[in-house]
Tab-separated table of C-alpha atoms and ligand atoms in Angstrom:
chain	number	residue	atom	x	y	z
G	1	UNK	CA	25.037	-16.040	20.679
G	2	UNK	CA	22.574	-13.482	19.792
G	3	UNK	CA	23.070	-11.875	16.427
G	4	UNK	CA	23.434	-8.093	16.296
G	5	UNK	CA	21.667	-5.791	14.512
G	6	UNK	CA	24.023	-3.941	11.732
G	7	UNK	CA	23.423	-0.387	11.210
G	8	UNK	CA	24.920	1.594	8.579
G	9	UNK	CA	25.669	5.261	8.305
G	10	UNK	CA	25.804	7.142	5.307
G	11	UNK	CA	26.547	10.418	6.795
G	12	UNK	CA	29.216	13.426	5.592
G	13	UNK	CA	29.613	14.996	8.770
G	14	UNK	CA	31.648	13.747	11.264
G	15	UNK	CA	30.430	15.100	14.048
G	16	UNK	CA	26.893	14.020	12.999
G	17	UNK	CA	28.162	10.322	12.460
G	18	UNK	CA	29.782	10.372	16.185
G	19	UNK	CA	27.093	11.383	17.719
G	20	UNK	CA	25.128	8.827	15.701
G	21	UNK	CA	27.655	5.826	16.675
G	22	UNK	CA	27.372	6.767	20.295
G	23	UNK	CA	23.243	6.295	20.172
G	24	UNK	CA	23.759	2.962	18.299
G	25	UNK	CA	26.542	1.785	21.197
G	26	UNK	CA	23.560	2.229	24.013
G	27	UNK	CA	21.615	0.256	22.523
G	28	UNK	CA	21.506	-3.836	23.178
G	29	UNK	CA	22.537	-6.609	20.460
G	30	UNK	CA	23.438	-3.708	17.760
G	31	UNK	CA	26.723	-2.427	16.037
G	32	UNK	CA	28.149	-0.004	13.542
G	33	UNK	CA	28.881	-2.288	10.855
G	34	UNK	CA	30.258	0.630	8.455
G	35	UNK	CA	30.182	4.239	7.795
G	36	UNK	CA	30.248	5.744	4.211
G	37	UNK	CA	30.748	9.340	3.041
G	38	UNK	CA	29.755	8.329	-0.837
G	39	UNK	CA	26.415	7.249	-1.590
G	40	UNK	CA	27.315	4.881	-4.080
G	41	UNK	CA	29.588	2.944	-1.295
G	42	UNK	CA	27.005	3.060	0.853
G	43	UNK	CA	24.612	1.729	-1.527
G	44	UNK	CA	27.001	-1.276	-2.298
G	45	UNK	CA	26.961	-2.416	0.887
G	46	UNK	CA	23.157	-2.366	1.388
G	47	UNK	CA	22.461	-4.583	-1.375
G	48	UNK	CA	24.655	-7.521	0.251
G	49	UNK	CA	24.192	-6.915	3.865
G	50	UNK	CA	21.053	-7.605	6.069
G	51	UNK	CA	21.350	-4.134	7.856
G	52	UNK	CA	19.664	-1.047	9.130
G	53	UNK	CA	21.127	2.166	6.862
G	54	UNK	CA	20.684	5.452	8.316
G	55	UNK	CA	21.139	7.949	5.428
G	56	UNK	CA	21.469	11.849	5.625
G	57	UNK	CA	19.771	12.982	2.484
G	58	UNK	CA	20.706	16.593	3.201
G	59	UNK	CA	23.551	16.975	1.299
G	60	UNK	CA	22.111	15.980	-1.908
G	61	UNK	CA	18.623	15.287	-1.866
G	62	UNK	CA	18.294	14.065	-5.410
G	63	UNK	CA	21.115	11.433	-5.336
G	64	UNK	CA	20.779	10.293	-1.920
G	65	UNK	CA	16.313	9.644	-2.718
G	66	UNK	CA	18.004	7.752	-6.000
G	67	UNK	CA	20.400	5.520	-3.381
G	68	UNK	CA	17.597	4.857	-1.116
G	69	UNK	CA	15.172	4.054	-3.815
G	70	UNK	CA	17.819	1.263	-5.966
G	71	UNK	CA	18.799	-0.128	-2.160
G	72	UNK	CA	15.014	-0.973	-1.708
G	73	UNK	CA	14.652	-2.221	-5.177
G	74	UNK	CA	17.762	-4.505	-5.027
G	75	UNK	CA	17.592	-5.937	-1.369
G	76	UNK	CA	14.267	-5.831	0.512
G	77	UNK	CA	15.659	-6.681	3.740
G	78	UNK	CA	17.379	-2.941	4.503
G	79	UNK	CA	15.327	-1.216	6.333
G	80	UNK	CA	16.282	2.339	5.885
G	81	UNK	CA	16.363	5.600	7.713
G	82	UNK	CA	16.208	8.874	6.408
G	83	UNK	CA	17.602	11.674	8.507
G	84	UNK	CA	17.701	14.966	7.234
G	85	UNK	CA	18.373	18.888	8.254
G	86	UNK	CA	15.332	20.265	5.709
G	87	UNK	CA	11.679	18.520	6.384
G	88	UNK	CA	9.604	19.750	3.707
G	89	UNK	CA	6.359	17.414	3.319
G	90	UNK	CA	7.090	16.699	-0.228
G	91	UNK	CA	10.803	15.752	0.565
G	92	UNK	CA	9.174	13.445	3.457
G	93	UNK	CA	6.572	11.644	0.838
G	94	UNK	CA	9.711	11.425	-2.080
G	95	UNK	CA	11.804	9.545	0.609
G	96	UNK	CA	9.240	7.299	2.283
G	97	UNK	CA	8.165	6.658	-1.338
G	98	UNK	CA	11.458	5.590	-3.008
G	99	UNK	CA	11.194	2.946	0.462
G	100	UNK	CA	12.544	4.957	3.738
G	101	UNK	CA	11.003	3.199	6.758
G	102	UNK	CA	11.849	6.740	8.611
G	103	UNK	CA	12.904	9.701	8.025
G	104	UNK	CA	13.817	12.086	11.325
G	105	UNK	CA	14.829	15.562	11.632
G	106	UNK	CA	18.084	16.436	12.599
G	107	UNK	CA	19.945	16.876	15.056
G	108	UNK	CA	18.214	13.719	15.802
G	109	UNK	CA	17.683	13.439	19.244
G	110	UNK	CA	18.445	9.964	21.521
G	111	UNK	CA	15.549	8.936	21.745
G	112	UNK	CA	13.987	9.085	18.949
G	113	UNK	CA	17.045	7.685	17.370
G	114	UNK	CA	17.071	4.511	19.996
G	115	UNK	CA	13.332	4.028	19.680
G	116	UNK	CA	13.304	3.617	15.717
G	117	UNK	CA	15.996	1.313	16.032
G	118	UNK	CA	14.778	-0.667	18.358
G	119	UNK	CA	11.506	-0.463	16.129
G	120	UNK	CA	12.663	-1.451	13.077
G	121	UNK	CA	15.115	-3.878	14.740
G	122	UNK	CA	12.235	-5.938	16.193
G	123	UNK	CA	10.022	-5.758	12.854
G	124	UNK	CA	13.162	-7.394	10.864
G	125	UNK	CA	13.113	-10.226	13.425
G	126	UNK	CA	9.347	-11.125	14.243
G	127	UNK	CA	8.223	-10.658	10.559
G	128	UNK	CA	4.736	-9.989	12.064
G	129	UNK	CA	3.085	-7.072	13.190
G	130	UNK	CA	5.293	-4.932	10.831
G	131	UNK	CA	2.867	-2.227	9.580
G	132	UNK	CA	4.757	-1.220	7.015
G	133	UNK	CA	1.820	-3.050	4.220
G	134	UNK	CA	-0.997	-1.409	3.778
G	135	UNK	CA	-4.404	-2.322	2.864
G	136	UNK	CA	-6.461	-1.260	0.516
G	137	UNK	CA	-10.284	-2.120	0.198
G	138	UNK	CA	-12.652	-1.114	-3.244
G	139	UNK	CA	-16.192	-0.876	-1.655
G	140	UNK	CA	-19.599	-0.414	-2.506
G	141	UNK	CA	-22.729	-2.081	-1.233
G	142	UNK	CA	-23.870	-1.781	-4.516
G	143	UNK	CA	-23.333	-4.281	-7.787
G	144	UNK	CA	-21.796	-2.654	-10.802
G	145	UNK	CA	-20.402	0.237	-9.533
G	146	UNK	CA	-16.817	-0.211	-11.353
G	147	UNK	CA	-15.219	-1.716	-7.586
G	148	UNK	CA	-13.213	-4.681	-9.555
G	149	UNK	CA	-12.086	-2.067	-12.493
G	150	UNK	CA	-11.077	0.039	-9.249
G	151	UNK	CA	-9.090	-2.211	-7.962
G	152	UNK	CA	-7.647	-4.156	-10.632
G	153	UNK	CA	-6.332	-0.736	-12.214
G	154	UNK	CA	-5.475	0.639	-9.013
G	155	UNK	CA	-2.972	-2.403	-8.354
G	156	UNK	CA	-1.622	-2.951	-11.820
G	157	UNK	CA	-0.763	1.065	-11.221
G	158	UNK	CA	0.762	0.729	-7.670
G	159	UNK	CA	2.774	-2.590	-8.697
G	160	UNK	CA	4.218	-0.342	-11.287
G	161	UNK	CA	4.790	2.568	-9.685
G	162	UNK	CA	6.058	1.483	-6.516
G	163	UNK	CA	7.706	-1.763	-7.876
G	164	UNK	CA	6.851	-3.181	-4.293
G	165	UNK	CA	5.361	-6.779	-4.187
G	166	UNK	CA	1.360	-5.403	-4.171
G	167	UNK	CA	-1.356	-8.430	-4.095
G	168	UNK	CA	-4.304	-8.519	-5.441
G	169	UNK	CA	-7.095	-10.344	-3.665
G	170	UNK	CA	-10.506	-11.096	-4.860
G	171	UNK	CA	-13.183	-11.409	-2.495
G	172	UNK	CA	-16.439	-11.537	-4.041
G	173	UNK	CA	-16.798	-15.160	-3.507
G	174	UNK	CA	-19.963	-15.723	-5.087
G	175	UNK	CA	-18.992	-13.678	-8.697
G	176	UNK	CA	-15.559	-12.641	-8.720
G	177	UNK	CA	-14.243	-11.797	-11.894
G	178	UNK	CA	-10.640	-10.150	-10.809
G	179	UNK	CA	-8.585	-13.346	-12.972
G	180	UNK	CA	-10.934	-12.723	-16.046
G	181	UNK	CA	-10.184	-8.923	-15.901
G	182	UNK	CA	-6.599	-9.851	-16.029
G	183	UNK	CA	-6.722	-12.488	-18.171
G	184	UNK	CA	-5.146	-14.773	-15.463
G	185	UNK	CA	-5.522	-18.911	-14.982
G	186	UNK	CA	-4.556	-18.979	-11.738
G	187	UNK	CA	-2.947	-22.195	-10.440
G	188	UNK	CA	-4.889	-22.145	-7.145
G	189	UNK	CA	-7.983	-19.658	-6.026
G	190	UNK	CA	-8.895	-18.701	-2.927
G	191	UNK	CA	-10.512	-21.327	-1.418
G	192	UNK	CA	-6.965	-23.013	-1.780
G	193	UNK	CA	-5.119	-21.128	-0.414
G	194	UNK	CA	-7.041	-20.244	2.767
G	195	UNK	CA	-7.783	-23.968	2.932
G	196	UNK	CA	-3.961	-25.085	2.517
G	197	UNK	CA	-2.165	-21.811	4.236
G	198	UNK	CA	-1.208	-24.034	7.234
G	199	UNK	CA	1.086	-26.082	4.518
G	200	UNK	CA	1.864	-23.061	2.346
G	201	UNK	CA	5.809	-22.299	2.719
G	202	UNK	CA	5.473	-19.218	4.149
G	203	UNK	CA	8.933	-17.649	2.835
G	204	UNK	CA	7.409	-18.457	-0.938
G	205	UNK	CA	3.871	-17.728	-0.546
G	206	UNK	CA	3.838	-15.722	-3.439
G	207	UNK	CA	4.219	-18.891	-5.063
G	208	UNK	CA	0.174	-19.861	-3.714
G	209	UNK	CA	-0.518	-16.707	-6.267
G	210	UNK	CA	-0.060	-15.942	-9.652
G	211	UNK	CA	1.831	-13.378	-10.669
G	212	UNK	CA	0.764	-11.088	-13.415
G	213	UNK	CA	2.655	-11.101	-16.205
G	214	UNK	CA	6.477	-10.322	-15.249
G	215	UNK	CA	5.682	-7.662	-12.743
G	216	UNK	CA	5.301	-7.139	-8.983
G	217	UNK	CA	1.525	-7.790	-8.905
G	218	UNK	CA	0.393	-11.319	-6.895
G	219	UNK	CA	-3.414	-12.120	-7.462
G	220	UNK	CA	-5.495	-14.636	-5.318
G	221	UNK	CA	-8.378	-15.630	-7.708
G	222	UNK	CA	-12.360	-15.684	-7.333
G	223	UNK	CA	-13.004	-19.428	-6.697
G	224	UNK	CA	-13.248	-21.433	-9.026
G	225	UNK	CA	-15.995	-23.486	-7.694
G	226	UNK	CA	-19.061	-21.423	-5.775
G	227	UNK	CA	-19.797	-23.888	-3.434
G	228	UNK	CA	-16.677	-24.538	-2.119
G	229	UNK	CA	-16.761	-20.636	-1.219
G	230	UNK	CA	-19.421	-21.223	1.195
G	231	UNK	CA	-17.423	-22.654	3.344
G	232	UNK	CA	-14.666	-19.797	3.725
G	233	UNK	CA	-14.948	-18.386	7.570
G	234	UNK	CA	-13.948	-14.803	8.518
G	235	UNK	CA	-11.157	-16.424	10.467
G	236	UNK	CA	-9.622	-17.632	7.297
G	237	UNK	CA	-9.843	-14.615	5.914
G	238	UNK	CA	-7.946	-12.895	8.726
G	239	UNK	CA	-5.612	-15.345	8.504
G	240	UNK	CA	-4.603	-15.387	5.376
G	241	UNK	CA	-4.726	-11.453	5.027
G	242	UNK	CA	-2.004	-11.435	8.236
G	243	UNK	CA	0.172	-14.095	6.872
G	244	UNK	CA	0.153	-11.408	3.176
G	245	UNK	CA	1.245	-8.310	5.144
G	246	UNK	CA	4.631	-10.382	6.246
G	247	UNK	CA	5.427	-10.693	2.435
G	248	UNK	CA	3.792	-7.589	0.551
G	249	UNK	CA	3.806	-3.369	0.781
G	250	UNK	CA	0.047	-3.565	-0.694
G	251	UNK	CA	-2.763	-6.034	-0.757
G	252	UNK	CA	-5.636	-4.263	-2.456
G	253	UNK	CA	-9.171	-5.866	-1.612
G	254	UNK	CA	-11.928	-6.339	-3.660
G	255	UNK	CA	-14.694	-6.736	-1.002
G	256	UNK	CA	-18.020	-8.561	-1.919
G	257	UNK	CA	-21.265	-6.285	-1.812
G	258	UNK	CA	-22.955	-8.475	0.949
G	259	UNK	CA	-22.702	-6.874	4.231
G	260	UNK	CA	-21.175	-10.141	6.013
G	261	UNK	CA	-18.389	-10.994	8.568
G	262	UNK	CA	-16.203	-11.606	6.109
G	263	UNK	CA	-16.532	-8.461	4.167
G	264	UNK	CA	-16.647	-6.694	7.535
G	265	UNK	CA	-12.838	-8.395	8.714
G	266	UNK	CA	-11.437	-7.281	5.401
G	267	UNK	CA	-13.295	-3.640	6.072
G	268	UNK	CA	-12.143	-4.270	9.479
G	269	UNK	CA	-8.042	-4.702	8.622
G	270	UNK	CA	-8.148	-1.882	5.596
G	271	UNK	CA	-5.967	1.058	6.063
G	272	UNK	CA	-7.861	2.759	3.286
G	273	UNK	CA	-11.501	1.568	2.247
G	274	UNK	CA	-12.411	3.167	-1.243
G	275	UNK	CA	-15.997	3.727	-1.171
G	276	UNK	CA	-17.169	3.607	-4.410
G	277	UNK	CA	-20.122	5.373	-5.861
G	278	UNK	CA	-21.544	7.087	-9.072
G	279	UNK	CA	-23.207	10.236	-9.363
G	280	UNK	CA	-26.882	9.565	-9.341
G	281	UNK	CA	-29.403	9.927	-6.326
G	282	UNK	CA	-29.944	6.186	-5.462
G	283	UNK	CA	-26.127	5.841	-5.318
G	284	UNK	CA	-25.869	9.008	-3.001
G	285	UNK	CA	-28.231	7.134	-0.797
G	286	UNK	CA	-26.183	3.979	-0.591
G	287	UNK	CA	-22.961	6.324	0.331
G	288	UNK	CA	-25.027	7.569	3.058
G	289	UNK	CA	-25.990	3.872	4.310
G	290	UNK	CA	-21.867	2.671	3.840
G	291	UNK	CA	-21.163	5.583	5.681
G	292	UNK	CA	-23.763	4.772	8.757
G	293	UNK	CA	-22.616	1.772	8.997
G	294	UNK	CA	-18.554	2.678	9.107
G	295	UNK	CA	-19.522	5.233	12.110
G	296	UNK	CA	-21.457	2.336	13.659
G	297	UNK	CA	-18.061	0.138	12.973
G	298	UNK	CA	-16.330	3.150	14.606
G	299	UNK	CA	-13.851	3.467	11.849
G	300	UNK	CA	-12.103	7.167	11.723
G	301	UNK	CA	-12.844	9.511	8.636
G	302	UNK	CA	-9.430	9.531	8.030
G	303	UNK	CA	-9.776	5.614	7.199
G	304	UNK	CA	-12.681	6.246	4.525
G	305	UNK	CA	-12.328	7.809	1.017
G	306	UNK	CA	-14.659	8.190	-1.975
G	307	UNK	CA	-14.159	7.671	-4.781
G	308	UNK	CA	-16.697	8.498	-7.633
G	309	UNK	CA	-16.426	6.490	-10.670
G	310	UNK	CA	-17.685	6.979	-14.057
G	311	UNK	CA	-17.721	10.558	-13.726
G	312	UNK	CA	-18.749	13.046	-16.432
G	313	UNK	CA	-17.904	16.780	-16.422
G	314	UNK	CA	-21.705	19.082	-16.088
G	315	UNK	CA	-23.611	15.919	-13.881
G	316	UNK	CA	-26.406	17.117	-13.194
G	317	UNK	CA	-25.906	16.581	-9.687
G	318	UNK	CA	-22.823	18.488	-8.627
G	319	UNK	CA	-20.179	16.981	-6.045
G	320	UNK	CA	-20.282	19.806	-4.059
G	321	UNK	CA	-23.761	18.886	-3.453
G	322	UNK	CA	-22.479	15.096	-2.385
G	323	UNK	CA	-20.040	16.062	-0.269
G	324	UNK	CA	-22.288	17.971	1.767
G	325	UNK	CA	-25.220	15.770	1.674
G	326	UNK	CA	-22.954	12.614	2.966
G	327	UNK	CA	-20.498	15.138	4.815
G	328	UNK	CA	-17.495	13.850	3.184
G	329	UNK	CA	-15.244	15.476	0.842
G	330	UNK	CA	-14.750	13.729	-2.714
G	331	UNK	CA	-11.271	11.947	-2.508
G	332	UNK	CA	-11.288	11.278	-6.352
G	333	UNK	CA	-13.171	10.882	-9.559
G	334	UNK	CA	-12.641	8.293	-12.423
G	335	UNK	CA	-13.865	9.599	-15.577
G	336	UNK	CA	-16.351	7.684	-17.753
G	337	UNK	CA	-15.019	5.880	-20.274
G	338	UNK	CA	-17.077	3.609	-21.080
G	339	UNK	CA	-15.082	2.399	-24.586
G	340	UNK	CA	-11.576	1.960	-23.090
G	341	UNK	CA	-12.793	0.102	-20.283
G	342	UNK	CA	-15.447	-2.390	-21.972
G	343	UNK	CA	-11.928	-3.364	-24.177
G	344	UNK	CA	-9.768	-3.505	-21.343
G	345	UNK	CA	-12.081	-5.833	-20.145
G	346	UNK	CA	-12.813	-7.585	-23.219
G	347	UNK	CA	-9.060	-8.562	-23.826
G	348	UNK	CA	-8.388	-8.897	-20.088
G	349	UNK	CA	-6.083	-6.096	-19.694
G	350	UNK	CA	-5.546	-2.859	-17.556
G	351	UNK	CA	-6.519	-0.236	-19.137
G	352	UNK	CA	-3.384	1.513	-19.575
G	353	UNK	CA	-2.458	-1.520	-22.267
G	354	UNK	CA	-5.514	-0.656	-24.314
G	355	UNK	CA	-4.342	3.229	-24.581
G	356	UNK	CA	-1.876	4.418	-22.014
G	357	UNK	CA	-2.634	7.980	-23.144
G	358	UNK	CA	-6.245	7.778	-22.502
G	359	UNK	CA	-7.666	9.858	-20.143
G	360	UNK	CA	-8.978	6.935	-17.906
G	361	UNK	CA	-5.234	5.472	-18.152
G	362	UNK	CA	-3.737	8.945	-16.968
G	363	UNK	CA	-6.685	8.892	-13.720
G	364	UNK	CA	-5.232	5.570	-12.927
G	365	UNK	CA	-1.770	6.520	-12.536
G	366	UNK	CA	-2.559	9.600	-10.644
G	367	UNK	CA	-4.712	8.259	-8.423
G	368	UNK	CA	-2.310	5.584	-7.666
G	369	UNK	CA	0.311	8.369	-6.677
G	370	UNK	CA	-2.502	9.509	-4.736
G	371	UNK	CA	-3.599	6.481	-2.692
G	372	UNK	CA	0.297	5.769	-1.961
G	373	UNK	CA	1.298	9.297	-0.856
G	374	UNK	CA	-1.634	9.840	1.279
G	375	UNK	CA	-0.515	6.294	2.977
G	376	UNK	CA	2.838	7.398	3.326
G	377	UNK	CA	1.436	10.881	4.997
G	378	UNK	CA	-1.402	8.998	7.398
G	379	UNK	CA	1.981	6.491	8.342
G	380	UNK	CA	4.317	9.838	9.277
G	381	UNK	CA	1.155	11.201	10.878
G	382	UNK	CA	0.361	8.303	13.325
G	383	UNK	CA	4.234	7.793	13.963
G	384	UNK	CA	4.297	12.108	14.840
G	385	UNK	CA	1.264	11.542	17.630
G	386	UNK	CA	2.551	8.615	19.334
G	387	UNK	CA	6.142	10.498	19.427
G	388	UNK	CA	7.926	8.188	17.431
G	389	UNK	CA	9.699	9.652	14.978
G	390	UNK	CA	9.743	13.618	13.679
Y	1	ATP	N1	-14.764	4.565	-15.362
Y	1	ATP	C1	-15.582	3.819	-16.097
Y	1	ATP	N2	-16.072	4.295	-17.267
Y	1	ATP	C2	-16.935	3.557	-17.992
Y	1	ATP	N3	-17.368	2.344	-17.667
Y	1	ATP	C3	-16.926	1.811	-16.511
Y	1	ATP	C4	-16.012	2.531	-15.673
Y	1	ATP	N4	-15.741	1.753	-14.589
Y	1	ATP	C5	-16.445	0.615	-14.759
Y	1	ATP	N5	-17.155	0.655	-15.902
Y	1	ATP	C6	-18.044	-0.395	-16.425
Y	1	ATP	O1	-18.979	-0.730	-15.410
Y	1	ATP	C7	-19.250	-2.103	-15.429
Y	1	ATP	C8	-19.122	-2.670	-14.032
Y	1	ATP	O2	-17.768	-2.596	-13.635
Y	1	ATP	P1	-17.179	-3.573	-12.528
Y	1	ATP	O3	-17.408	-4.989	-12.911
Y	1	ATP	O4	-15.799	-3.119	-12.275
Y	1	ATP	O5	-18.121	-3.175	-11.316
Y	1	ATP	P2	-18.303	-3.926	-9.906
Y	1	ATP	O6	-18.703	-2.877	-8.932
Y	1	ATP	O7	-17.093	-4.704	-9.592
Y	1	ATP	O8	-19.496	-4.868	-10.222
Y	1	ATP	P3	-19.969	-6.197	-9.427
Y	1	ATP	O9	-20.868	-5.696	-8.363
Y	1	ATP	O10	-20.682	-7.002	-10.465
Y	1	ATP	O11	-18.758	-6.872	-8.881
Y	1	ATP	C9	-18.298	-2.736	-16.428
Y	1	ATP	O12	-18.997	-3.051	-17.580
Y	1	ATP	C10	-17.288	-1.666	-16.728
Y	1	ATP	O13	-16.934	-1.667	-18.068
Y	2	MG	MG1	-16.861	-6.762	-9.204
């Protein structure tokens, strides 16, 4: 016998939770396990039960984005829905941030209702192909432009934020320094892991990584052996980047400088690439090349950011004047500092441990709220055009 689906519904109006219960009775293999009027009750449940909780947030925004957020942190396997009678975009990004799948306007029509089910329904069962992790990339064609300080600060600060498993992979193959930048002995590198993943127990395969210190960040270390590298295909990389998404929210990429296949896969399955540059001409230059070739890979704007690093207030050359000599607007800029980072580096440490109040700590954790909410905004975006929810 097939198992049903369990849906939850956290609702104070009874009319809205009939009309609700009806939907859910249409559709095949899925019941109305319970219905709550408290938060709290509702919350209970959630953390013990595999189910699908629909939660009206309208009453009391505050303590129902509180509910949703401790469900997610306590039991990963809810998937939940926000419904709500106000849609403000910053209510929308608190929700989906705190770890709503959905959130839908009310009255929430049949369909929409019946088609996020179903969606989430079949993402709980076939593990794959659930887009809810999202990729970042640090790029730059160019060595030494601060793309492993970008990423390794960028995850530390998402892992931490979000609380969300978030890995951290290093793909320069040739020099990758990601473990010594977090002070990490990793049990297994790369070429291990792509070389093993076949064996790998897939429901522990953040065991394959090493976790950094007692927090939610998984890294896959630079090899530890450069020839051995050499041998790593594209394919591998693909595959071992698909078989991540089933376990994490985030897998932040640092991609190698060479223009290869397999820097082009990882380019190629980014949600966000972070092109990163500095302000000087030759580095405008390369922005311009990166850029040429993303059109060429037919990547949409929406899908490229960048990101200027070490950046110091009266450059001589002004962003304005970047932006319209590569026609891209600046996404964000990483102040130069070159004394917090060099020890952060030194001790093997984000930079937030060497001074959290620094101003280079404080870019970090912006810029991490940045990155996630501008996911979480593309995701509601994509989901509005093909009609699926809102
Ligand atoms: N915001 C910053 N302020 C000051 N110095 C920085 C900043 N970001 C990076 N650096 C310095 O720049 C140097 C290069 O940084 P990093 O190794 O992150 O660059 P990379 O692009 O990954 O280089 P590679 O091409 O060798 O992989 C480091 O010495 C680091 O201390
Ligand atoms: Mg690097």
């Amino acid at each position: 016998m097939i198992e049903k689906t369990k849906i939850i519904i956290m609702d104070r109006d009874e009319t809205s939770r009939a009309i609700l219960k009806d939907y859910i009775n249409e559709i095949e293999n899925t019941e109305t396990a319970a219905e709550f009027l408290e938060y709290a009750r509702a919350a209970e449940y959630a953390e013990n039960n595999e189910c699908i909780a629909v939660i009206d947030i309208s009453d009391n925004e505050q303590k129902a984005i509180e509910t949703i957020a401790e469900i997610n942190k306590n039991n990963h396997n809810v998937k939940i829905i926000a419904i709500s009678n106000k849609t403000t975009t910053e209510t929308i990004i608190k929700t989906m941030r705190a770890g709503a799948k959905e959130f839908i306007t009310k009255p929430v029509t049949k369909t929409q209702f019946i088609n996020t089910i179903k969606e989430l329904s079949a993402s709980s069962k076939a593990l794959a192909g659930d887009n809810s992790c999202k990729i970042i990339s640090t790029f730059s064609n160019k060595g030494g432009i601060g793309k492993t300080s970008v990423a390794v600060n960028l995850a530390v600060e998402i892992a931490e934020m979000t609380k969300e498993k978030t890995a951290l992979i290093d793909l320069n193959l040739q020099l990758g320094d990601v473990s010594t930048f977090l002070d990490l002995t990793p049990s297994f590198d790369v070429c291990y892991v792509v070389n093993n993943l076949a064996n790998i127990d897939k429901t522990n395969i953040t065991n394959a990584l090493t976790r950094y210190k007692n927090t939610s960040l998984y890294v896959i270390a630079d090899p530890i052996n450069i020839e051995n590298s050499k041998e790593i295909t594209s394919e591998q990389i693909k595959a071992l980047i698909l078989e991540l998404k089933k376990t994490f929210s985030y897998i932040i990429i640092d991609v190698g400088t060479n223009i290869d296949a397999k820097t082009i896969t990882a380019l190629d399955m980014s949600d966000l690439i972070l092109l990163c540059a500095i302000v000087n001409l030759p580095a405008v230059r390369n922005i311009q090349r990166c850029m040429n070739l993303f059109k060429k890979l037919n990547y949409p704007q929406e899908k490229i950011k960048l990101v200027l690093n070490r950046y110091m207030e009266n450059e001589e050359i002004k962003t304005t004047d970047i932006e319209e000599v590569v026609n891209q607007k600046v996404f964000w800029k990483i102040p130069n500092n070159y004394l917090t980072m060099m020890s952060a580096i030194n001790k093997g440490v984000p930079v937030n441990l060497i001074n959290p109040e620094a101003n280079i700590s404080v870019n970090f954790r912006d810029f991490a709220s940045k990155v996630t909410d501008y996911l979480i905004t593309q995701n509601i975006k994509k989901n509005s055009d093909s009609g699926f929810v809102l």
